[in-house]
XYZ file of C-alpha atoms in Angstrom:
700
model
C -29.393 -9.390 49.563
C -26.190 -7.649 51.314
C -24.231 -10.797 51.262
C -25.088 -11.339 47.098
C -24.285 -7.691 46.409
C -20.965 -7.990 48.254
C -19.522 -11.226 46.360
C -20.564 -9.739 43.167
C -18.618 -6.653 43.868
C -15.451 -9.188 44.999
C -16.073 -10.518 41.913
C -15.931 -7.461 39.712
C -12.906 -6.694 41.969
C -11.128 -10.365 41.301
C -12.220 -9.956 38.072
C -10.430 -6.088 36.999
C -7.116 -7.412 38.944
C -6.764 -10.354 36.702
C -3.586 -9.620 34.100
C -5.736 -8.087 30.470
C -5.961 -11.392 27.768
C -3.360 -10.378 24.726
C -4.454 -10.488 21.323
C -2.097 -13.079 19.409
C -2.496 -13.421 15.563
C -1.409 -16.699 13.709
C -0.735 -16.380 9.588
C -0.125 -17.857 6.597
C 1.395 -16.130 4.208
C 1.619 -18.502 1.879
C -2.396 -18.030 1.032
C -2.250 -14.603 3.081
C -5.036 -15.456 5.392
C -4.339 -13.866 9.257
C -6.288 -14.967 11.991
C -6.499 -13.324 15.470
C -7.324 -15.078 18.866
C -6.736 -14.080 22.348
C -4.854 -15.619 25.388
C -4.620 -15.287 29.305
C -1.002 -13.920 31.242
C -0.371 -17.981 31.435
C -0.670 -18.335 27.360
C -3.855 -20.318 27.224
C -6.319 -19.383 24.514
C -9.580 -18.188 25.571
C -10.779 -17.406 22.014
C -9.340 -19.385 18.747
C -7.764 -17.277 16.072
C -10.023 -16.451 12.987
C -10.496 -12.664 11.655
C -9.795 -9.570 13.148
C -9.420 -8.380 16.544
C -9.166 -4.713 17.107
C -8.821 -3.928 21.441
C -10.657 -1.505 22.619
C -10.639 1.662 25.124
C -12.555 -0.077 27.723
C -10.823 -3.552 27.852
C -13.199 -4.784 25.838
C -12.594 -6.194 22.271
C -14.129 -5.582 18.496
C -14.474 -8.854 16.397
C -14.737 -9.831 12.309
C -15.299 -12.986 11.836
C -17.564 -15.678 11.199
C -18.988 -13.503 8.489
C -19.879 -10.691 10.917
C -18.913 -7.889 13.302
C -19.142 -8.893 17.151
C -18.208 -7.878 20.589
C -16.258 -8.835 23.276
C -15.256 -7.943 26.872
C -12.098 -7.815 28.833
C -12.521 -11.868 29.216
C -13.114 -13.054 26.495
C -16.905 -13.385 26.372
C -18.866 -12.478 23.372
C -21.765 -10.050 24.250
C -22.690 -8.890 21.339
C -23.682 -9.176 17.852
C -23.770 -9.745 15.256
C -23.495 -6.782 13.404
C -23.313 -6.207 9.100
C -20.429 -3.512 10.170
C -19.079 -1.695 13.177
C -16.096 0.249 13.209
C -13.808 1.455 16.283
C -12.852 5.217 14.900
C -10.853 6.355 17.947
C -9.532 4.467 20.839
C -10.182 7.540 23.712
C -13.903 7.112 22.895
C -16.359 4.551 23.492
C -18.285 4.382 20.939
C -18.431 2.975 17.424
C -20.200 3.386 14.398
C -22.790 0.044 13.701
C -23.584 -0.111 10.158
C -26.732 -1.768 9.410
C -27.258 -3.454 5.713
C -23.082 -2.624 5.206
C -20.546 0.559 6.058
C -22.763 3.444 6.300
C -20.493 5.069 4.428
C -21.281 2.630 1.266
C -24.948 3.027 1.585
C -25.973 1.749 4.611
C -27.698 2.987 7.331
C -25.700 3.945 10.783
C -25.835 4.687 14.298
C -23.407 4.459 17.315
C -23.385 1.958 20.097
C -20.891 2.127 23.434
C -18.101 -0.834 23.690
C -21.229 -2.196 25.696
C -22.891 -2.642 22.576
C -25.444 -0.155 24.395
C -26.976 1.989 21.394
C -26.288 5.586 21.374
C -27.976 6.262 18.322
C -30.711 4.629 16.344
C -28.979 2.921 12.883
C -31.525 5.165 10.740
C -28.597 7.988 9.250
C -27.258 7.748 5.887
C -23.084 8.884 5.331
C -22.853 8.446 9.267
C -18.720 9.459 10.072
C -16.267 9.867 12.750
C -14.495 13.340 12.106
C -10.792 12.844 13.396
C -9.439 15.116 15.881
C -13.004 16.781 16.954
C -14.235 13.589 18.808
C -18.061 14.923 16.613
C -19.864 12.704 14.453
C -21.625 13.764 11.094
C -24.498 12.095 10.092
C -27.232 12.839 6.883
C -31.205 12.877 7.099
C -32.493 14.215 4.079
C -30.261 14.986 2.433
C -28.872 17.907 5.317
C -25.952 17.395 7.834
C -25.980 17.502 11.182
C -23.061 16.325 13.933
C -23.195 14.678 17.075
C -21.255 14.010 20.173
C -19.785 10.211 21.355
C -22.770 10.150 23.621
C -24.749 10.257 20.936
C -25.787 13.743 22.053
C -27.224 16.001 18.927
C -25.748 18.401 19.012
C -26.790 20.294 15.337
C -29.096 18.953 14.108
C -29.477 18.359 10.308
C -29.779 21.270 8.785
C -26.557 22.141 7.293
C -24.974 20.729 3.194
C -22.258 19.350 4.261
C -20.003 19.540 6.779
C -15.971 18.614 6.569
C -13.204 17.578 9.250
C -10.479 19.328 10.095
C -8.376 19.019 13.724
C -9.928 20.215 15.935
C -12.788 21.890 14.627
C -15.614 20.938 11.973
C -15.807 23.091 8.385
C -19.950 23.807 8.211
C -21.529 24.881 4.989
C -24.930 25.533 4.140
C -27.297 27.817 1.107
C -23.989 28.521 0.300
C -22.335 29.736 2.976
C -19.637 28.647 4.756
C -18.261 28.788 8.484
C -16.560 26.811 11.514
C -17.267 25.003 14.203
C -15.983 23.768 17.576
C -16.527 20.861 18.950
C -19.236 21.532 21.307
C -20.852 22.558 17.770
C -20.704 25.824 18.437
C -19.948 28.661 15.776
C -16.052 30.394 16.271
C -16.092 31.807 12.929
C -20.289 32.777 11.790
C -21.481 31.673 8.256
C -21.051 34.064 5.628
C -20.515 34.411 2.159
C -16.288 34.716 3.036
C -14.565 31.211 2.252
C -13.392 29.089 4.917
C -10.719 26.619 4.307
C -7.667 24.819 6.174
C -4.372 25.222 6.109
C -1.921 22.381 5.015
C 1.261 21.350 5.527
C 3.818 20.876 2.106
C 1.896 17.445 2.581
C -1.575 18.762 2.275
C -1.941 17.393 5.239
C -3.856 19.707 7.925
C -2.592 21.736 10.752
C -5.266 22.611 12.639
C -5.177 26.165 11.152
C -7.992 27.514 8.954
C -7.961 30.893 6.320
C -11.139 33.064 6.383
C -10.810 35.027 3.125
C -12.641 37.693 1.134
C -14.872 37.007 -1.428
C -12.429 36.829 -3.716
C -10.653 34.103 -1.676
C -7.421 36.903 -2.360
C -7.001 38.352 1.183
C -7.400 35.938 4.229
C -6.731 36.145 7.775
C -5.914 32.905 9.968
C -7.558 31.466 12.909
C -7.215 28.413 14.778
C -9.537 25.902 15.476
C -10.931 28.118 18.275
C -11.657 30.762 15.625
C -8.811 33.279 17.512
C -6.150 35.176 15.075
C -2.588 33.680 14.458
C -0.005 35.437 12.817
C -0.891 38.527 14.655
C -3.358 39.329 12.216
C -1.315 39.715 9.518
C -3.582 38.536 5.849
C -2.499 37.195 3.326
C -3.070 35.349 -0.078
C -1.812 31.993 1.025
C -0.242 30.512 3.895
C 1.447 26.661 4.953
C 2.713 26.051 8.008
C 5.575 23.320 8.854
C 4.836 21.893 11.906
C 8.546 19.946 12.111
C 10.254 23.369 11.259
C 8.345 26.346 13.629
C 7.398 28.172 10.499
C 5.362 29.384 8.182
C 5.736 30.515 4.441
C 3.294 33.209 3.305
C 2.422 34.942 0.380
C 1.309 38.487 1.396
C -1.769 39.810 0.345
C -1.557 41.435 -2.921
C -1.747 45.327 -2.598
C -3.623 47.568 -5.196
C -1.286 49.974 -6.916
C -2.504 52.462 -9.319
C -0.599 52.392 -13.145
C -0.873 55.276 -15.652
C -1.776 54.139 -18.909
C -0.516 55.432 -22.303
C -3.819 58.174 -21.969
C -2.634 59.341 -19.339
C -5.319 58.175 -16.889
C -4.392 56.228 -13.705
C -5.964 52.282 -13.582
C -6.592 51.058 -10.515
C -5.846 47.338 -9.006
C -3.362 46.237 -11.029
C -2.047 44.312 -8.361
C 1.914 45.084 -6.989
C 4.592 42.430 -6.693
C 3.821 39.984 -4.365
C 6.593 39.436 -1.452
C 7.055 35.743 0.004
C 7.260 35.726 4.030
C 9.158 33.215 5.981
C 7.703 33.829 9.308
C 8.109 31.721 12.632
C 5.121 30.120 14.212
C 3.814 33.075 15.774
C 4.113 35.328 12.383
C 6.582 37.253 12.625
C 9.603 38.017 9.906
C 12.365 36.236 9.823
C 13.245 36.561 6.016
C 11.218 38.070 3.060
C 12.040 37.539 -0.653
C 10.956 39.429 -3.421
C 11.186 37.601 -6.833
C 9.003 34.745 -7.939
C 7.964 32.159 -4.994
C 8.994 30.474 -1.697
C 8.194 26.885 -0.736
C 10.096 23.620 1.112
C 12.276 21.109 -0.762
C 14.290 18.613 1.801
C 15.096 20.760 5.227
C 15.201 24.047 3.207
C 13.784 26.249 1.780
C 13.405 27.601 -2.117
C 14.330 30.974 -2.292
C 14.709 33.560 -5.097
C 16.147 37.147 -5.801
C 15.868 39.081 -8.964
C 18.792 38.507 -11.248
C 18.376 41.155 -13.277
C 16.257 44.201 -14.495
C 13.681 41.876 -16.643
C 12.412 40.439 -13.885
C 14.398 36.456 -14.183
C 14.705 35.534 -10.700
C 17.693 33.199 -9.350
C 17.485 30.312 -7.048
C 19.655 29.256 -3.477
C 18.510 27.830 -0.331
C 17.566 29.313 2.926
C 17.706 27.642 6.315
C 14.643 27.946 8.695
C 16.008 31.429 9.742
C 15.780 32.936 6.510
C 19.236 32.357 6.240
C 20.863 31.777 2.679
C 22.822 28.604 2.882
C 23.455 28.081 -0.327
C 23.279 31.943 -2.058
C 20.818 32.397 -4.915
C 23.130 31.750 -8.179
C 21.365 29.196 -9.500
C 18.818 29.094 -12.448
C 17.049 26.301 -11.504
C 17.471 24.307 -7.732
C 15.269 21.416 -6.632
C 15.729 17.941 -4.451
C 17.033 14.671 -6.156
C 14.421 12.040 -5.096
C 15.681 8.394 -4.593
C 15.452 5.901 -7.661
C 12.592 3.111 -7.021
C 13.921 0.358 -4.343
C 16.263 2.302 -2.547
C 16.390 1.113 0.934
C 14.259 4.511 2.476
C 16.318 3.069 6.017
C 20.011 3.884 5.267
C 20.729 7.048 6.026
C 22.195 8.301 3.083
C 18.810 7.477 1.446
C 17.746 10.557 3.680
C 19.836 12.964 3.117
C 18.876 16.445 1.153
C 20.604 16.204 -1.711
C 19.778 18.400 -4.657
C 19.655 18.941 -8.489
C 21.123 22.823 -9.661
C 20.840 24.173 -12.721
C 23.222 26.716 -14.608
C 21.979 28.374 -17.977
C 24.896 28.510 -20.095
C 26.033 31.299 -23.008
C 24.929 28.512 -25.754
C 21.412 28.990 -23.711
C 21.331 25.268 -22.798
C 21.321 24.118 -19.140
C 23.650 22.094 -17.743
C 22.473 20.106 -13.877
C 25.055 19.520 -10.704
C 24.526 18.808 -7.485
C 24.383 20.025 -3.958
C 24.794 18.840 -0.941
C 22.176 19.924 2.181
C 25.065 22.691 3.878
C 25.825 24.128 -0.057
C 28.943 22.099 -0.988
C 29.316 21.350 -4.597
C 28.906 17.656 -5.263
C 28.783 17.593 -8.844
C 29.802 20.916 -11.031
C 26.714 21.779 -13.618
C 28.070 20.502 -16.736
C 25.114 17.393 -16.834
C 22.562 17.823 -19.827
C 19.833 16.527 -16.807
C 20.449 14.537 -12.859
C 17.397 11.267 -12.983
C 17.590 10.478 -9.513
C 20.233 8.526 -7.322
C 21.176 5.644 -5.448
C 22.932 6.871 -2.081
C 24.032 3.221 -0.748
C 26.384 3.003 -4.031
C 27.444 6.886 -4.445
C 25.777 7.077 -8.232
C 23.442 9.677 -9.918
C 21.722 8.573 -13.379
C 22.635 11.232 -15.459
C 22.195 12.567 -19.341
C 25.198 13.686 -21.104
C 24.658 15.007 -24.406
C 21.716 12.255 -25.815
C 22.943 9.687 -23.726
C 22.666 7.957 -20.410
C 24.770 6.763 -17.634
C 25.493 6.292 -14.148
C 28.246 8.489 -12.787
C 29.673 8.586 -8.894
C 30.586 10.758 -6.654
C 33.681 12.569 -7.465
C 32.536 12.088 -10.617
C 34.168 9.120 -12.621
C 31.455 7.675 -14.880
C 30.653 4.247 -13.327
C 28.893 3.316 -16.673
C 29.856 5.236 -19.116
C 26.976 7.512 -21.283
C 25.828 4.880 -23.369
C 22.268 3.983 -23.336
C 19.310 5.672 -24.368
C 16.772 6.004 -21.916
C 15.672 3.365 -18.614
C 13.783 0.648 -19.643
C 10.218 0.681 -19.784
C 10.038 -2.093 -17.531
C 13.212 -1.121 -15.083
C 12.273 -1.211 -11.904
C 14.269 -3.698 -10.832
C 15.313 -5.005 -7.158
C 18.543 -3.275 -6.288
C 21.596 -3.240 -7.484
C 20.065 -3.701 -10.976
C 18.637 -1.420 -13.493
C 17.677 -2.533 -17.024
C 18.168 0.619 -19.787
C 17.880 0.660 -23.316
C 19.500 1.671 -26.814
C 17.798 2.218 -29.626
C 19.613 2.375 -33.285
C 17.958 4.824 -34.964
C 20.131 6.203 -37.480
C 18.092 6.375 -40.559
C 20.011 3.002 -41.853
C 17.240 0.096 -41.391
C 14.674 -0.331 -39.186
C 14.306 1.350 -35.352
C 15.496 -1.405 -32.951
C 16.192 -1.649 -29.378
C 18.965 -3.122 -27.428
C 18.867 -3.668 -23.372
C 20.637 -5.035 -21.066
C 20.437 -5.525 -16.789
C 23.280 -3.683 -14.963
C 24.718 -4.398 -11.436
C 25.281 -1.008 -9.766
C 28.305 -2.231 -7.906
C 30.088 -3.003 -10.637
C 28.767 -0.811 -13.752
C 28.618 -3.575 -16.107
C 26.282 -5.626 -17.880
C 25.503 -8.745 -15.791
C 25.381 -10.766 -19.385
C 26.615 -9.949 -22.605
C 24.529 -10.074 -25.888
C 22.714 -8.528 -28.301
C 18.984 -8.466 -26.898
C 16.288 -6.133 -28.468
C 13.707 -7.401 -25.531
C 14.089 -8.425 -21.737
C 11.567 -8.545 -18.925
C 12.479 -9.935 -15.559
C 9.734 -12.357 -14.210
C 9.928 -13.065 -10.562
C 6.810 -14.713 -8.711
C 6.388 -12.287 -5.138
C 5.359 -16.047 -3.949
C 8.780 -16.975 -3.905
C 9.871 -14.653 -2.363
C 7.554 -15.742 0.812
C 9.438 -18.664 0.538
C 12.796 -17.107 0.832
C 13.535 -18.473 -3.055
C 16.141 -15.634 -4.046
C 15.405 -12.491 -6.861
C 19.676 -13.229 -7.858
C 19.016 -16.996 -8.048
C 15.195 -17.212 -8.769
C 14.757 -14.279 -11.595
C 13.401 -15.194 -15.263
C 14.427 -13.592 -17.995
C 12.599 -13.633 -20.869
C 14.741 -12.710 -24.063
C 14.188 -11.621 -27.965
C 16.823 -12.138 -30.581
C 16.704 -11.259 -33.924
C 12.510 -12.186 -34.370
C 12.752 -15.510 -31.478
C 12.184 -15.288 -28.212
C 13.780 -17.593 -25.633
C 14.167 -17.403 -21.913
C 18.058 -16.950 -19.352
C 18.872 -16.992 -15.913
C 20.596 -13.840 -14.882
C 24.213 -15.162 -15.806
C 22.441 -14.614 -19.883
C 22.490 -18.862 -19.679
C 19.720 -19.890 -21.672
C 16.833 -22.277 -19.847
C 14.702 -21.683 -22.792
C 15.692 -21.838 -26.133
C 15.345 -19.045 -29.101
C 12.311 -20.769 -31.139
C 9.586 -19.263 -30.306
C 7.280 -16.359 -31.429
C 6.294 -15.186 -28.156
C 6.987 -16.125 -24.688
C 4.429 -14.888 -22.207
C 2.009 -15.263 -18.297
C 4.845 -17.161 -15.909
C 2.612 -18.287 -13.450
C 3.869 -18.961 -9.868
C 5.684 -22.611 -10.531
C 7.851 -20.323 -12.925
C 5.637 -21.778 -16.647
C 6.026 -19.528 -19.001
C 3.282 -19.944 -22.298
C 5.007 -19.824 -25.583
C 3.500 -18.763 -29.065
C 4.251 -20.129 -32.471
C 2.354 -18.914 -36.073
C -0.182 -17.776 -33.569
C -0.761 -20.791 -31.851
C -0.401 -21.650 -27.818
C 2.303 -24.450 -27.531
C 2.095 -26.613 -24.187
C 4.078 -24.819 -21.065
C 7.499 -24.644 -21.091
C 9.502 -23.958 -17.243
C 11.162 -20.795 -17.406
C 12.925 -22.482 -14.548
C 14.386 -25.257 -15.870
C 14.790 -28.289 -13.895
C 17.394 -27.577 -10.562
C 15.057 -24.025 -9.986
C 12.219 -25.328 -10.983
C 12.443 -28.629 -8.508
C 13.928 -26.822 -5.589
C 10.836 -24.339 -6.166
C 8.392 -27.360 -5.119
C 10.769 -28.577 -2.799
C 10.184 -25.549 -0.781
C 6.814 -25.136 -1.563
C 6.685 -28.312 -0.078
C 8.278 -27.617 3.674
C 6.588 -24.222 3.716
C 2.952 -25.704 3.480
C 4.299 -27.996 6.732
C 5.854 -25.840 8.236
C 3.560 -22.731 8.657
C 0.380 -23.015 10.439
C -3.020 -23.760 8.727
C -5.878 -21.826 8.333
C -8.726 -22.218 11.192
C -11.333 -23.459 9.839
C -14.779 -21.242 11.449
C -18.400 -21.664 9.853
C -17.605 -18.600 7.175
C -14.444 -20.934 5.990
C -15.600 -24.337 7.314
C -13.455 -26.318 5.038
C -10.129 -24.836 6.081
C -6.713 -27.053 6.588
C -4.553 -29.277 5.488
C -5.741 -32.478 3.090
C -2.918 -35.289 3.103
C -4.303 -38.708 1.117
C -5.944 -41.507 3.327
C -2.234 -43.617 1.821
C 0.648 -41.162 2.604
C -0.050 -39.782 6.349
C 3.141 -41.501 7.474
C 6.642 -40.971 6.389
C 6.577 -44.977 6.143
C 3.719 -44.782 3.280
C 5.525 -41.642 1.957
C 9.274 -44.068 1.578
C 7.484 -46.912 0.480
C 5.129 -44.705 -2.555
C 8.894 -43.093 -3.114
C 10.706 -46.907 -3.647
C 7.955 -48.261 -5.553
C 7.926 -44.950 -7.824
C 4.792 -43.801 -7.111
C 5.555 -40.596 -5.794
C 8.772 -38.971 -7.510
C 9.757 -36.938 -4.569
C 9.944 -38.293 -0.838
C 6.737 -35.467 -0.558
C 2.567 -36.208 0.440
C 0.859 -35.076 -2.074
C -1.314 -31.799 0.121
C -3.917 -29.720 -0.101
C -3.866 -26.640 1.583
C -7.809 -24.364 1.845
C -8.355 -21.312 3.354
C -11.662 -19.683 2.543
C -11.919 -20.116 -1.316
C -8.998 -21.237 -2.409
C -6.386 -23.764 -2.538
C -2.744 -24.350 -2.705
C -2.362 -27.671 -4.678
C 0.920 -29.421 -4.024
C 0.031 -32.640 -6.139
C 3.709 -32.593 -9.172
C 4.859 -35.546 -7.374
C 1.956 -37.312 -8.521
C 3.197 -40.185 -10.962
C 0.280 -40.614 -12.967
C 0.154 -38.878 -16.847
C -3.445 -38.377 -15.899
C -2.353 -36.585 -13.191
C -4.361 -32.764 -13.855
C -1.780 -30.088 -14.684
C -2.378 -27.450 -12.033
C -1.355 -23.785 -11.047
C 0.030 -23.006 -7.547
C -3.454 -21.512 -6.916
C -7.053 -22.674 -7.818
C -10.107 -21.561 -6.817
C -12.959 -23.983 -4.936
C -16.899 -24.270 -4.393
C -17.841 -24.119 -1.076
C -21.004 -26.962 -0.915
C -23.111 -27.754 1.403
C -21.574 -30.861 2.467
C -18.236 -30.796 0.691
C -16.452 -28.716 -2.012
C -15.109 -28.681 -5.004
C -12.011 -28.338 -6.637
C -12.040 -26.204 -10.097
C -9.932 -27.882 -12.586
C -7.506 -26.072 -14.296
C -9.853 -26.005 -17.884
C -12.693 -24.211 -15.813
C -14.253 -20.944 -16.797
C -14.129 -17.984 -14.401
C -14.577 -19.328 -10.444
C -18.211 -17.388 -10.059
C -19.262 -19.120 -13.136
C -17.336 -22.368 -12.997
C -18.899 -23.253 -9.345
C -22.958 -22.068 -10.145
C -22.458 -24.201 -13.806
C -23.176 -28.331 -12.600
C -20.950 -29.027 -15.443
C -17.630 -26.910 -15.020
C -14.600 -29.844 -14.283
C -13.613 -30.265 -10.765
C -12.670 -32.621 -8.394
C -15.924 -33.426 -6.141
C -14.729 -33.521 -1.767
C -17.680 -34.961 0.158
C -17.692 -35.600 3.976
C -16.636 -39.425 4.283
C -19.964 -41.220 5.346
C -17.539 -44.708 6.172
C -16.105 -44.734 10.068
C -13.864 -41.068 11.208
C -10.230 -42.112 10.134
C -8.675 -41.482 13.973
C -8.778 -37.628 14.993
C -8.505 -36.925 11.289
C -11.918 -36.286 9.461
C -12.321 -38.284 6.302
C -12.786 -37.344 2.954
C -14.178 -38.717 -0.020
C -13.202 -37.850 -4.048
C -15.331 -39.221 -6.003
C -13.693 -38.449 -9.538
C -10.441 -38.343 -8.091
C -8.853 -42.209 -9.375
C -10.111 -41.278 -12.873
C -7.975 -38.382 -12.863
C -4.721 -40.079 -11.092
C -5.131 -38.756 -7.664
C -5.954 -40.442 -4.392
C -9.840 -41.356 -3.980
C -9.722 -40.807 -0.321
C -8.253 -38.093 1.562
C -7.808 -37.264 5.468
C -7.891 -32.853 7.247
C -5.154 -33.276 9.626
C -6.200 -29.525 10.227
C -9.823 -30.196 11.698
C -12.396 -27.322 13.110
C -12.263 -27.298 16.978
C -16.022 -27.355 16.687
C -17.084 -30.446 16.601
C -19.776 -29.178 14.512
C -17.991 -27.714 11.558
C -17.904 -30.135 8.612
């Protein structure tokens, strides 16, 4: 007996000394498939990639695979499951929320287990959830809420009306009263009629401090998560803490000031003007301001002083110590935002710059730009500052009724000749779409569109177009096909639509009443006299051929989705007659194939990428890039383009589809053979093989 115990202890110690397993990920970007697996220190696969894996604090793993949730130990052995829902909420806690019938937040019943699958709280509660930063869990029973710790111990019985998380503490409510509990479930602010709320920062993120206010919510005091006073006990009507600057912005609680009415009596309760305080972390006053309100913009604070006795304010900027960085002399001041598509990682994109406005004698406000140090970049002479392009040192501004681009020296890169940014103006850098409206009253309104290159300030191409719309399929980016080369510009000239490339060359002639609905192959649906016509290519022959060639290569280079019980038909499929390079060359030479790639299908869970355009047969279906398929017990059905929605088509025996079934003939070597009963009638090969069979031989 002692020997057995000693051997078991030695084995456990040896296991503990082994290097931990590593999670590795296999991805296929084309179908957005991801599979996580486990491998050892030598790179050997312990758990094949499928679904998602999460490392747990006890050394084990949480897995979502095969249509369920599971627990694995540190050596990659499955130890518990399946679960309907399982969530690891905090790596510091050996506790996971388990759901029966789905997520407890979405209608399932919730409870707690540890990382070895041992039950801590039975999954019988509704609304079971974690309160971040507290180590506590909330649960609902009979529409009342309680609290439990990570061991499953109930700290507060389900007697409360509601609970809400906040860093380090729990906001609770009961019978219209509010209070604050610590992590042990003890009241640090007892239940009362006084409102209790979290004090947030400028991004509405909780700070771990709380405001306890009077019943009117006008006079408050601050406490921390343990209920201890903060800010030296000073009262306020509102407060905001900026942790990165260690500064408070405080609105002092209003004091009731007597006021004499017309009849000479005193009216009580009229508040005096409110003061705003910039304070340090302990609540000590650094600066105070009596005009309007104080708030943070960028790395500074916008502050005001009285402009005149009429109560108007002028604005400036103060630093974290309350010292004026920009003197208060502007009628408005706001941070300038970056334009859509600006690279947020470049240093210039992170620098603070401000649009400032000054009211002129004509009562018109004109705007300029200041740097964070208060130096003037652009003087206040523009009708509006919209946003900036920091990489190019440009600002989109309005001058009079027109907009243009001006650089940091005040030189026009693009003269203000356009009316507005086009509604579909979100183009990648360095391009911008603008429109000019012809509205002189001498005829119908008419828009003119242009695509501007920010580097030159000039239109990409000349032409009088009443509409421009740029199309680019996001999958092309995954294939490495540049936007500048493959963007398709749908244009309207006169009353007809056509398509251009970014150099303004006509790809689709201007002879259609409309062009819309570009698919992944770059094809557009034209209409004429309210009739849909056959698809036309917005890419043209050369770019279209490059797209197909690139896709064919990537289909063969990227890992195929791994088959699993949840997706048994995943993988790559080739016709039996095109498994070797020699077979493909022979088919190309004989004219059966139009290019030197074998036809291929790539299946994931419910969709298939279809690469069949090289088959030279007029009966071949005109598939889109991606089509749905219907899993069956003995194979799958690939829906044809004219099918209805996949849910309906899969349930309809008469829906047009290609029927793939596991072959009853001899196995094709290491590959898995499949027969397509109705493929030949559609000009497609009838016998196929899966070149990426499932690791589990029991799968089809």
